[in-house]
PDB file of C-alpha atoms in Angstrom:
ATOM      1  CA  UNK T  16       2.574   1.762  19.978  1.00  0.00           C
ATOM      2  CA  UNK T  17       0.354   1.352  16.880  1.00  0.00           C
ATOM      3  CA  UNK T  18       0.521  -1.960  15.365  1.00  0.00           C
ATOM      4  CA  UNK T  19      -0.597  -4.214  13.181  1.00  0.00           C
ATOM      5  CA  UNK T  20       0.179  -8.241  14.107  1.00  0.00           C
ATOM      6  CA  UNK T  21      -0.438 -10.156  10.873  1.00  0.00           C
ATOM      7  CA  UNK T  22      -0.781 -14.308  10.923  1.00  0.00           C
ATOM      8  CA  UNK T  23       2.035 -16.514   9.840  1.00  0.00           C
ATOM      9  CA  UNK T  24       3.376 -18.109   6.329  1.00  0.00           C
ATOM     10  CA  UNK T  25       0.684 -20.421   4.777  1.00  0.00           C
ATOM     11  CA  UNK T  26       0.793 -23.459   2.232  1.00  0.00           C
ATOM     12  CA  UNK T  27      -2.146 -24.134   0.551  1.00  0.00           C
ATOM     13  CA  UNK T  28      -3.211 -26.588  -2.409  1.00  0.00           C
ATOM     14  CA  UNK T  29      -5.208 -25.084  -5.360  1.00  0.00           C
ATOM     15  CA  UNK T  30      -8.982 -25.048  -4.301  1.00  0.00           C
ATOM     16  CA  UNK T  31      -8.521 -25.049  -0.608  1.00  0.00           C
ATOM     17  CA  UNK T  32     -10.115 -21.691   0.885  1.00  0.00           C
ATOM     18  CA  UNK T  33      -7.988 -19.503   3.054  1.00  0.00           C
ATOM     19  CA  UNK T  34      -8.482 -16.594   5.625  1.00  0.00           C
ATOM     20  CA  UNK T  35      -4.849 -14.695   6.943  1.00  0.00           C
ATOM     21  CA  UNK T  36      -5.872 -12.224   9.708  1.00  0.00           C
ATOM     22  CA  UNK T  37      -4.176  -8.743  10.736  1.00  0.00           C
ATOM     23  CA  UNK T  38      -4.816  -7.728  14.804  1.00  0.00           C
ATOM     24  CA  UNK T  39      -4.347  -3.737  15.267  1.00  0.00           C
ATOM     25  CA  UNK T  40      -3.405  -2.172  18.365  1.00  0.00           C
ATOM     26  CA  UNK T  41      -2.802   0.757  20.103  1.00  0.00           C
ATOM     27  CA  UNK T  42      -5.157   2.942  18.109  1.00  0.00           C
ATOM     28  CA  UNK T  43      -8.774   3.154  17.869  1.00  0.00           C
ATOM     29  CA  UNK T  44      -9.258   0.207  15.848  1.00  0.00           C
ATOM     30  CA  UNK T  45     -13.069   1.107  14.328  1.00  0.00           C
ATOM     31  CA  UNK T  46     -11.821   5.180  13.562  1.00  0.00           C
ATOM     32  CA  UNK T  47      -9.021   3.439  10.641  1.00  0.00           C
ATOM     33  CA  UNK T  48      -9.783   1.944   7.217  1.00  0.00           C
ATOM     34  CA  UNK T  49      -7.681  -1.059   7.070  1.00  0.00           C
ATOM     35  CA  UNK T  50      -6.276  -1.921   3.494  1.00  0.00           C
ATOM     36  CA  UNK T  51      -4.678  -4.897   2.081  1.00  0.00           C
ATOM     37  CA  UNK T  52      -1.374  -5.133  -0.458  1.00  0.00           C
ATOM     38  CA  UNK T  53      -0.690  -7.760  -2.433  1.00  0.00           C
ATOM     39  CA  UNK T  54       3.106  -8.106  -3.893  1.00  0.00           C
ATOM     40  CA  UNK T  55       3.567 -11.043  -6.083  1.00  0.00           C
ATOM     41  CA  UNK T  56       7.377 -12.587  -5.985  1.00  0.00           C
ATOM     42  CA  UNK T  57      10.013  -9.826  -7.275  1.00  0.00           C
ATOM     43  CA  UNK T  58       6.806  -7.883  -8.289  1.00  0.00           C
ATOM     44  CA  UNK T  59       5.443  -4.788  -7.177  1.00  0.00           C
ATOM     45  CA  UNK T  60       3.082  -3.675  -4.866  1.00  0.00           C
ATOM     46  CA  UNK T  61      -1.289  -3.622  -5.592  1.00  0.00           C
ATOM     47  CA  UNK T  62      -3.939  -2.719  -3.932  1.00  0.00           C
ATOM     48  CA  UNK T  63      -6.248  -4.903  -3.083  1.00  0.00           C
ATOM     49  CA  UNK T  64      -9.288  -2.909  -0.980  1.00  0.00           C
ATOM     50  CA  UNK T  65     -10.203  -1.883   2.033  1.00  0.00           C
ATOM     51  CA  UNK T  66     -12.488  -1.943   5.008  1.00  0.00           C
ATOM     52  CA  UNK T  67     -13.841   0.319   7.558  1.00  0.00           C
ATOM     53  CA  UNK T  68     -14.498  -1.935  11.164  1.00  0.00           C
ATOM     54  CA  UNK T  69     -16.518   1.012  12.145  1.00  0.00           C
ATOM     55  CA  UNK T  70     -19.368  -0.399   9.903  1.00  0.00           C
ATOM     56  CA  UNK T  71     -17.534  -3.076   7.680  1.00  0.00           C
ATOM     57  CA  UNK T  72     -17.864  -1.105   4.405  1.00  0.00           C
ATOM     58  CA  UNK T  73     -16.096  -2.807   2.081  1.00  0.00           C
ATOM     59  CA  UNK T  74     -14.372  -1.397  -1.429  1.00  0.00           C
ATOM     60  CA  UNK T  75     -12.027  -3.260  -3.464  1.00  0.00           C
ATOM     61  CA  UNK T  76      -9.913  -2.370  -6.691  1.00  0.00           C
ATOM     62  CA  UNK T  77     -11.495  -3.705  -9.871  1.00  0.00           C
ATOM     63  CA  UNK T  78      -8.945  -6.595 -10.522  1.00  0.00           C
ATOM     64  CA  UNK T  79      -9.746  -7.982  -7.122  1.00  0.00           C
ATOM     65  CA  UNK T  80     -13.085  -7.443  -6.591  1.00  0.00           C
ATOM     66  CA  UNK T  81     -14.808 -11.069  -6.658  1.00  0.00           C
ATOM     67  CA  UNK T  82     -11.886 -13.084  -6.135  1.00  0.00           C
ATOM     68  CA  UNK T  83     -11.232 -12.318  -2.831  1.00  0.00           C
ATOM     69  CA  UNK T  84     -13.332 -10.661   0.833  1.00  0.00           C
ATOM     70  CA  UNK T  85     -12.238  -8.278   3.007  1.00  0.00           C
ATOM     71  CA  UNK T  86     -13.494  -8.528   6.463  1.00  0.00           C
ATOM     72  CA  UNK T  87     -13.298  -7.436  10.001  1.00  0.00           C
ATOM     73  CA  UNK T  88     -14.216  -8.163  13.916  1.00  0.00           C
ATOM     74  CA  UNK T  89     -14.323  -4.755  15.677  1.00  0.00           C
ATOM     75  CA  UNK T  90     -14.328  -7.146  19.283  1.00  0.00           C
ATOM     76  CA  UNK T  91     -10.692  -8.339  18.380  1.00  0.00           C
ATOM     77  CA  UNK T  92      -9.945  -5.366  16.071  1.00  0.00           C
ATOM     78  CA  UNK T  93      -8.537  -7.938  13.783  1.00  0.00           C
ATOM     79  CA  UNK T  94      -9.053  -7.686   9.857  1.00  0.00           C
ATOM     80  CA  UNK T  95      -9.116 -10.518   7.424  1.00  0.00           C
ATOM     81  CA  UNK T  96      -8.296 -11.464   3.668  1.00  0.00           C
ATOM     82  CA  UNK T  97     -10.155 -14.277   2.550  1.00  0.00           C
ATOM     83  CA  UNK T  98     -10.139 -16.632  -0.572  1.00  0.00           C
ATOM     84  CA  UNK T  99     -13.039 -19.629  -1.142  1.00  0.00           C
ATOM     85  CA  UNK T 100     -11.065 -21.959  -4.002  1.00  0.00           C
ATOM     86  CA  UNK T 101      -6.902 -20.592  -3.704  1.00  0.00           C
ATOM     87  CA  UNK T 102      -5.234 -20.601  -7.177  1.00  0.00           C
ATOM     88  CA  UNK T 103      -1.456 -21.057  -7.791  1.00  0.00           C
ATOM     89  CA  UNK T 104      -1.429 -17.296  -9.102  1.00  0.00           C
ATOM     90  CA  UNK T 105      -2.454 -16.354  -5.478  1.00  0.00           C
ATOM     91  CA  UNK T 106       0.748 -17.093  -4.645  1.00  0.00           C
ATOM     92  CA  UNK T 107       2.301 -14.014  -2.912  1.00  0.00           C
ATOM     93  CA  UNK T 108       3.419 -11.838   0.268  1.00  0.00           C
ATOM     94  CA  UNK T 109       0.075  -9.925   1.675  1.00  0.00           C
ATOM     95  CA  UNK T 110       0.376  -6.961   3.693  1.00  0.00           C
ATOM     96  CA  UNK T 111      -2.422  -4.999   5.779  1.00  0.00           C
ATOM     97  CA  UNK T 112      -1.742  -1.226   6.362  1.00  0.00           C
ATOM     98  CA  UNK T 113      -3.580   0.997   8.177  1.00  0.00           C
ATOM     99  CA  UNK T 114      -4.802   3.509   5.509  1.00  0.00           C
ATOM    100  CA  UNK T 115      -6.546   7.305   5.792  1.00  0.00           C
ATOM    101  CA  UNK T 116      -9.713   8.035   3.735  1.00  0.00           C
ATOM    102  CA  UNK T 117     -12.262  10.851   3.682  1.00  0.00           C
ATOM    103  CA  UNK T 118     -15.170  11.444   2.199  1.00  0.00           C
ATOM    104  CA  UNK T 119     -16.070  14.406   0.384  1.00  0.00           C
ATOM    105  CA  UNK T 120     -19.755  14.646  -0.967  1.00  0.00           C
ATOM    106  CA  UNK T 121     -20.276  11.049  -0.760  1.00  0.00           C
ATOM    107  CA  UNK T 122     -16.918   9.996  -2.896  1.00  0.00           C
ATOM    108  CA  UNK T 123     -14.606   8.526  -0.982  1.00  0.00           C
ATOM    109  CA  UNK T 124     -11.016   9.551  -1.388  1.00  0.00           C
ATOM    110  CA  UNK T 125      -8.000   7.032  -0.499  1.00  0.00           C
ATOM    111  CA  UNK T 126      -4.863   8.934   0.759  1.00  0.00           C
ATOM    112  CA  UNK T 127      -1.365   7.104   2.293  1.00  0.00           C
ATOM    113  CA  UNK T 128      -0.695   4.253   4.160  1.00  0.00           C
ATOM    114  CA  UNK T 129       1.026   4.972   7.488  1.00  0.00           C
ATOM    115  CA  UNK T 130       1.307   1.621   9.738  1.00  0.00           C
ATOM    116  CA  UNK T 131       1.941  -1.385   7.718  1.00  0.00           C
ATOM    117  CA  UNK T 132       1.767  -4.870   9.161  1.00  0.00           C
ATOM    118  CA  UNK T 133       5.171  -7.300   8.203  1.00  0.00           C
ATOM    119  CA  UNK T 134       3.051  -9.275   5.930  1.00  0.00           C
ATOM    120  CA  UNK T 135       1.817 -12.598   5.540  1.00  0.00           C
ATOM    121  CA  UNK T 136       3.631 -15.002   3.129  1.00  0.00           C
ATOM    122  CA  UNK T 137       1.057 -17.820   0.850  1.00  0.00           C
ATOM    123  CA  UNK T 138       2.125 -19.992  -1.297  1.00  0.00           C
ATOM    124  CA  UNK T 139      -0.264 -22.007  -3.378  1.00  0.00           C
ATOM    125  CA  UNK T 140       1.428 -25.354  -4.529  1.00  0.00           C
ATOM    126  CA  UNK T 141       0.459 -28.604  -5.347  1.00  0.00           C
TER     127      UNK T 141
ATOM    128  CA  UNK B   2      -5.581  -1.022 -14.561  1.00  0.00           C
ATOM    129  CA  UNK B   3      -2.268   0.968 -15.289  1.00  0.00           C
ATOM    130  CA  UNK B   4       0.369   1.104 -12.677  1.00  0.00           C
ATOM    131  CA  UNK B   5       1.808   4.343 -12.724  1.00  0.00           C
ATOM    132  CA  UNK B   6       5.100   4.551 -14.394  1.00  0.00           C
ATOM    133  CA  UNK B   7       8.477   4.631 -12.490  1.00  0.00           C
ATOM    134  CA  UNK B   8      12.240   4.258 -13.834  1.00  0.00           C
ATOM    135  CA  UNK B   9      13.254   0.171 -12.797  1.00  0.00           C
ATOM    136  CA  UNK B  10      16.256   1.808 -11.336  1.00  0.00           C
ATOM    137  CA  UNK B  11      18.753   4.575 -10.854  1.00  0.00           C
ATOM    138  CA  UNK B  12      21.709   4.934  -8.872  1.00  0.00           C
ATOM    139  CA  UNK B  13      24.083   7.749  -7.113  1.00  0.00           C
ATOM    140  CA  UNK B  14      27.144   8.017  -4.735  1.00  0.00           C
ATOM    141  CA  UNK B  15      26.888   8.458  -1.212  1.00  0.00           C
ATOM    142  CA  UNK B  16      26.647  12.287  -0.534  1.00  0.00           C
ATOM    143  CA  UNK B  17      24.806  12.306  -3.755  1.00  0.00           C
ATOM    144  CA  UNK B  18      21.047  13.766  -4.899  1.00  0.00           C
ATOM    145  CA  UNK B  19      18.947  11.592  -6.809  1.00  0.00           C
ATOM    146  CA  UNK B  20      14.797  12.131  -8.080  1.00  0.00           C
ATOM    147  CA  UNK B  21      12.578   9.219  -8.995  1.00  0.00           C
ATOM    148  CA  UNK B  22      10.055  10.148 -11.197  1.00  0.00           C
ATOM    149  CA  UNK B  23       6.046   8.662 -10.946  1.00  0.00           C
ATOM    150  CA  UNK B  24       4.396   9.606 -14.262  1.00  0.00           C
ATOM    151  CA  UNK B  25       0.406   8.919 -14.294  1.00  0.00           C
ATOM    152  CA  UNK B  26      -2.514  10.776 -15.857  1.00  0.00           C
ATOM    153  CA  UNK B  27      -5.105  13.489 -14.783  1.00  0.00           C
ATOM    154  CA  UNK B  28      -7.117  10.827 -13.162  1.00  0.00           C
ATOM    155  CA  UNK B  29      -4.841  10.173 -10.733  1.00  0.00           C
ATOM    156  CA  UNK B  30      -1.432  11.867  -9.829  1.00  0.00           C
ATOM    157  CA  UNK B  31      -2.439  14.790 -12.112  1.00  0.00           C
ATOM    158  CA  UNK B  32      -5.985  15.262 -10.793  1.00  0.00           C
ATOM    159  CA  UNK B  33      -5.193  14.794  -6.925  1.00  0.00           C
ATOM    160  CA  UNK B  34      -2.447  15.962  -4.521  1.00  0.00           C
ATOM    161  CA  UNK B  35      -2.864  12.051  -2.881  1.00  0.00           C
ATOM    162  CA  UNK B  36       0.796  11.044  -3.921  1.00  0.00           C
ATOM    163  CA  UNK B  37       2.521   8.852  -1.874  1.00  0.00           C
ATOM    164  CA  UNK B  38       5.765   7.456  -1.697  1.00  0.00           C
ATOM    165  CA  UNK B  39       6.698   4.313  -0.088  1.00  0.00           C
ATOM    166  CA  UNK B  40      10.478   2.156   0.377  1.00  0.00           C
ATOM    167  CA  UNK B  41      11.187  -1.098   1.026  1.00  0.00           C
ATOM    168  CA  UNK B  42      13.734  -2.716   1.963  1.00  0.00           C
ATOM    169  CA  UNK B  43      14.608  -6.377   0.644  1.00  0.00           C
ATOM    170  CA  UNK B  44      12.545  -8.673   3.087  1.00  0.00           C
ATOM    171  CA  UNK B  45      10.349  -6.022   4.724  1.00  0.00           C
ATOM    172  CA  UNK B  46       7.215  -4.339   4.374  1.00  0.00           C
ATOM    173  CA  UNK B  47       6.575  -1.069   2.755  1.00  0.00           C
ATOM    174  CA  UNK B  48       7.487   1.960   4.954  1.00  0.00           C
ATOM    175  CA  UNK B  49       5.611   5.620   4.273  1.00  0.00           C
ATOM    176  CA  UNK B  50       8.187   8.357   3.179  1.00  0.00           C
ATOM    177  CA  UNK B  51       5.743  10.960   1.601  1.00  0.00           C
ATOM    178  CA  UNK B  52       2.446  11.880   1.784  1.00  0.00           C
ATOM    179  CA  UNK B  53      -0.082  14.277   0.301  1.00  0.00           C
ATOM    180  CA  UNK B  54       2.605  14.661  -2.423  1.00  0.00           C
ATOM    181  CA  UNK B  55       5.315  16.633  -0.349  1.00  0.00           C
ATOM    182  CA  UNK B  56       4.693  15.763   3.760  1.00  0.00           C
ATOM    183  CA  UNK B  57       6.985  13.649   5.674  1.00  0.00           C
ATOM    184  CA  UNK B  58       5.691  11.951   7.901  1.00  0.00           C
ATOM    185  CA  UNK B  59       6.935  12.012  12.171  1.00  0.00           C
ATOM    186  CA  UNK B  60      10.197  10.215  11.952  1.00  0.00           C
ATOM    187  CA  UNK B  61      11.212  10.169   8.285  1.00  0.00           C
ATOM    188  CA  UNK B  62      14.619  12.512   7.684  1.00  0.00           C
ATOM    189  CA  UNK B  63      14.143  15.685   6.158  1.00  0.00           C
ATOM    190  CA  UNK B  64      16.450  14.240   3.256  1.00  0.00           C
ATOM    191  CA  UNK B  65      13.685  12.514   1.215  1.00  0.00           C
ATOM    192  CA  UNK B  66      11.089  15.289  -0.216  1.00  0.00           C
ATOM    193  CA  UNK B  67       8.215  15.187  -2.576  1.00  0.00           C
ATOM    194  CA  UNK B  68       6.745  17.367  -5.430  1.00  0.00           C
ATOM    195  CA  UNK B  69       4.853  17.300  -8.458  1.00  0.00           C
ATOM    196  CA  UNK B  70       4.132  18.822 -11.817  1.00  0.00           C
ATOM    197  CA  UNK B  71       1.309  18.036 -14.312  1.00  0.00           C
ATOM    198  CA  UNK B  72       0.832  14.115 -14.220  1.00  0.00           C
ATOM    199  CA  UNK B  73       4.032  13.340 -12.736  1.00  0.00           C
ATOM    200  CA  UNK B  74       5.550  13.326  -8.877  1.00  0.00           C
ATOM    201  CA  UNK B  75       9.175  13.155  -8.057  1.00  0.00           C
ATOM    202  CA  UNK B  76      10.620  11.629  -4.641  1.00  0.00           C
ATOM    203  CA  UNK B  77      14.164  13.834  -4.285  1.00  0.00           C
ATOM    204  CA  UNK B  78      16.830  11.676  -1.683  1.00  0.00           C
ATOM    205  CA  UNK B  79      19.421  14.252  -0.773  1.00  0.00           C
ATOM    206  CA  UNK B  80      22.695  13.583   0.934  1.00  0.00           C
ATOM    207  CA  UNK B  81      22.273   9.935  -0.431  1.00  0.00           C
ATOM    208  CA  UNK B  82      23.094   6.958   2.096  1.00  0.00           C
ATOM    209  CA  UNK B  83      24.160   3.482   2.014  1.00  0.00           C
ATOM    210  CA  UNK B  84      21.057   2.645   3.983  1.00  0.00           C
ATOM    211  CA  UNK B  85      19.147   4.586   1.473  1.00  0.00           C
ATOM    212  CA  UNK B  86      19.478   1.682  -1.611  1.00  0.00           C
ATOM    213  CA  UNK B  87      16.247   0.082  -1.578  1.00  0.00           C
ATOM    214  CA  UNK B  88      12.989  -0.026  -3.832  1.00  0.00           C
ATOM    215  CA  UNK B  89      10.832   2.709  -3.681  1.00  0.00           C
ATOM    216  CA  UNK B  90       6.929   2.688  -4.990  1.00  0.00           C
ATOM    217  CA  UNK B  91       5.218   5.839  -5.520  1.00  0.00           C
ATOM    218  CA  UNK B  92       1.041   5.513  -5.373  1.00  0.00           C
ATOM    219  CA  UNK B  93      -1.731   7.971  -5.895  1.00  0.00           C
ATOM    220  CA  UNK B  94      -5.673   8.078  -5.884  1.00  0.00           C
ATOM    221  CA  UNK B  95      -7.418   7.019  -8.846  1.00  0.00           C
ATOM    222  CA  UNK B  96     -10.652   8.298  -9.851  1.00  0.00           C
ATOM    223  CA  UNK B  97     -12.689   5.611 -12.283  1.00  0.00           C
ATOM    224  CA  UNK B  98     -15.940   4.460 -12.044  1.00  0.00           C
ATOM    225  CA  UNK B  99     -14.976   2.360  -9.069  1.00  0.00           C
ATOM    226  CA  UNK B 100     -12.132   4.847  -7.171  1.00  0.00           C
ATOM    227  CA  UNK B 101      -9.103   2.778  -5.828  1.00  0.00           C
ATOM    228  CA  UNK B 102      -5.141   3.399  -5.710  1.00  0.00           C
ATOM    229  CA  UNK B 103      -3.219   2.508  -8.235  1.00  0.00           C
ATOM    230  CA  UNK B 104       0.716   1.842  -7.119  1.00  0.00           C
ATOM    231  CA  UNK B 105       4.003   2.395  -9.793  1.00  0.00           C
ATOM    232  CA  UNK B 106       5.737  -0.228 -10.735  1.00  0.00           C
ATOM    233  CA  UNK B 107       9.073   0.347  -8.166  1.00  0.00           C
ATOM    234  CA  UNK B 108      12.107   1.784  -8.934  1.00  0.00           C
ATOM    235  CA  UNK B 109      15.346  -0.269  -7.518  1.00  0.00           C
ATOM    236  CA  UNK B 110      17.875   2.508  -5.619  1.00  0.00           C
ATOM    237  CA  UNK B 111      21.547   1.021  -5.811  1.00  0.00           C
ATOM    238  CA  UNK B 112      23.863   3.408  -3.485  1.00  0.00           C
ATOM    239  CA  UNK B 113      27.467   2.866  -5.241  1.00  0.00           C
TER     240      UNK B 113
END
């Protein structure tokens, strides 16, 4: 079964640094782009960026790029999200999905995400 | 960015058809047949519905379809069920200087 495990429910203060991790299974692991989903309480759903384990290239969507890093470790096929200060505007559910790209002529186009992980909850409180 | 823009909500009967429009711009849902649609249920993650603009994917019932005309996509719930009232997101490829996806803002379903 394909799957994506993500890591539980965090509380953080502002300014601590943060990394919630997504495991995949059942799939070919480096093959996938991974992507990440932020949903801020009774908000909607944005996309944060995504990574291909096969090499770790890394794109993210303009209003995130900088604030946060997208990672990955092919040898646990397990994908991270990763903040260095946390802010209280952080707060928020993440989700990982397993998301299908191609390339055409060296542009990259970003198509649906199929597998989605349950999501990991942070809140950032003091 | 701009999300692309979806109703907050609409509602039908059980038995009932309903169509959420997703209304973007020629750089996205107007330029590129990468429409998704997405629902979620209060408490739970995302699940894919549509892809490509009008594919189901392995699973999903033949009741939910896609389409699209100019710069806006429509998700179409036939036969409407009570299971059926969730949110529903539609999302597309967006082409900028730095290409990402941009997700609408959610419509609520309410099943009556």
């Amino acid at each position: 079964e394909v799957q994506l495990v993500q890591s539980g429910a965090e509380v953080k203060k502002p300014g601590e640094s943060l990394k919630i991790s997504c495991k995949a299974s059942g799939y070919s692991f480096t093959s996938y782009w991974i992507g990440w989903v932020r949903q801020m309480p009774g908000k909607g759903l944005e996309w944060m960026g995504i990574i291909y384990p096969g090499d770790s290239d890394t794109r993210y969507s303009p209003s995130f790029q900088g604030q946060v890093t997208i990672s990955a470790d092919k040898s646990i096929t397990t994908a991270y999200l990763q903040w260095s200060s946390l802010k209280a505007s952080d707060t928020a559910m993440y989700y990982c999905a397993r998301q299908r790209v191609t390339q055409v002529n060296k542009v990259y186009y970003y198509y649906s995400m199929d597998v989605w992980g349950k999501g990991t909850t942070v809140t950032v409180s003091s | 960015q701009s999300a692309l823009t979806q109703p907050a909500s609409v509602s039908g009967s059980p038995g009932q058809s309903i169509t959420i429009s997703c209304t973007g711009t020629s750089s996205d849902v107007g330029g590129y047949n990468y429409v998704s649609w997405y629902q979620q249920h209060p408490g739970k993650a995302p699940k894919l519905m549509i892809y490509d603009v009008s594919n189901r994917p392995s699973g999903v019932s033949n009741r939910f379809s896609g389409s699209k005309s100019g710069n806006t996509a429509s998700l179409t719930i036939s036969g409407l069920q009570a299971d059926d009232e969730a949110d529903y997101y539609c999302s597309s490829y967006t082409s900028s200087s730095t290409p990402y996806v941009v997700f609408g803002g959610g419509t609520k379903l309410t099943v009556l």
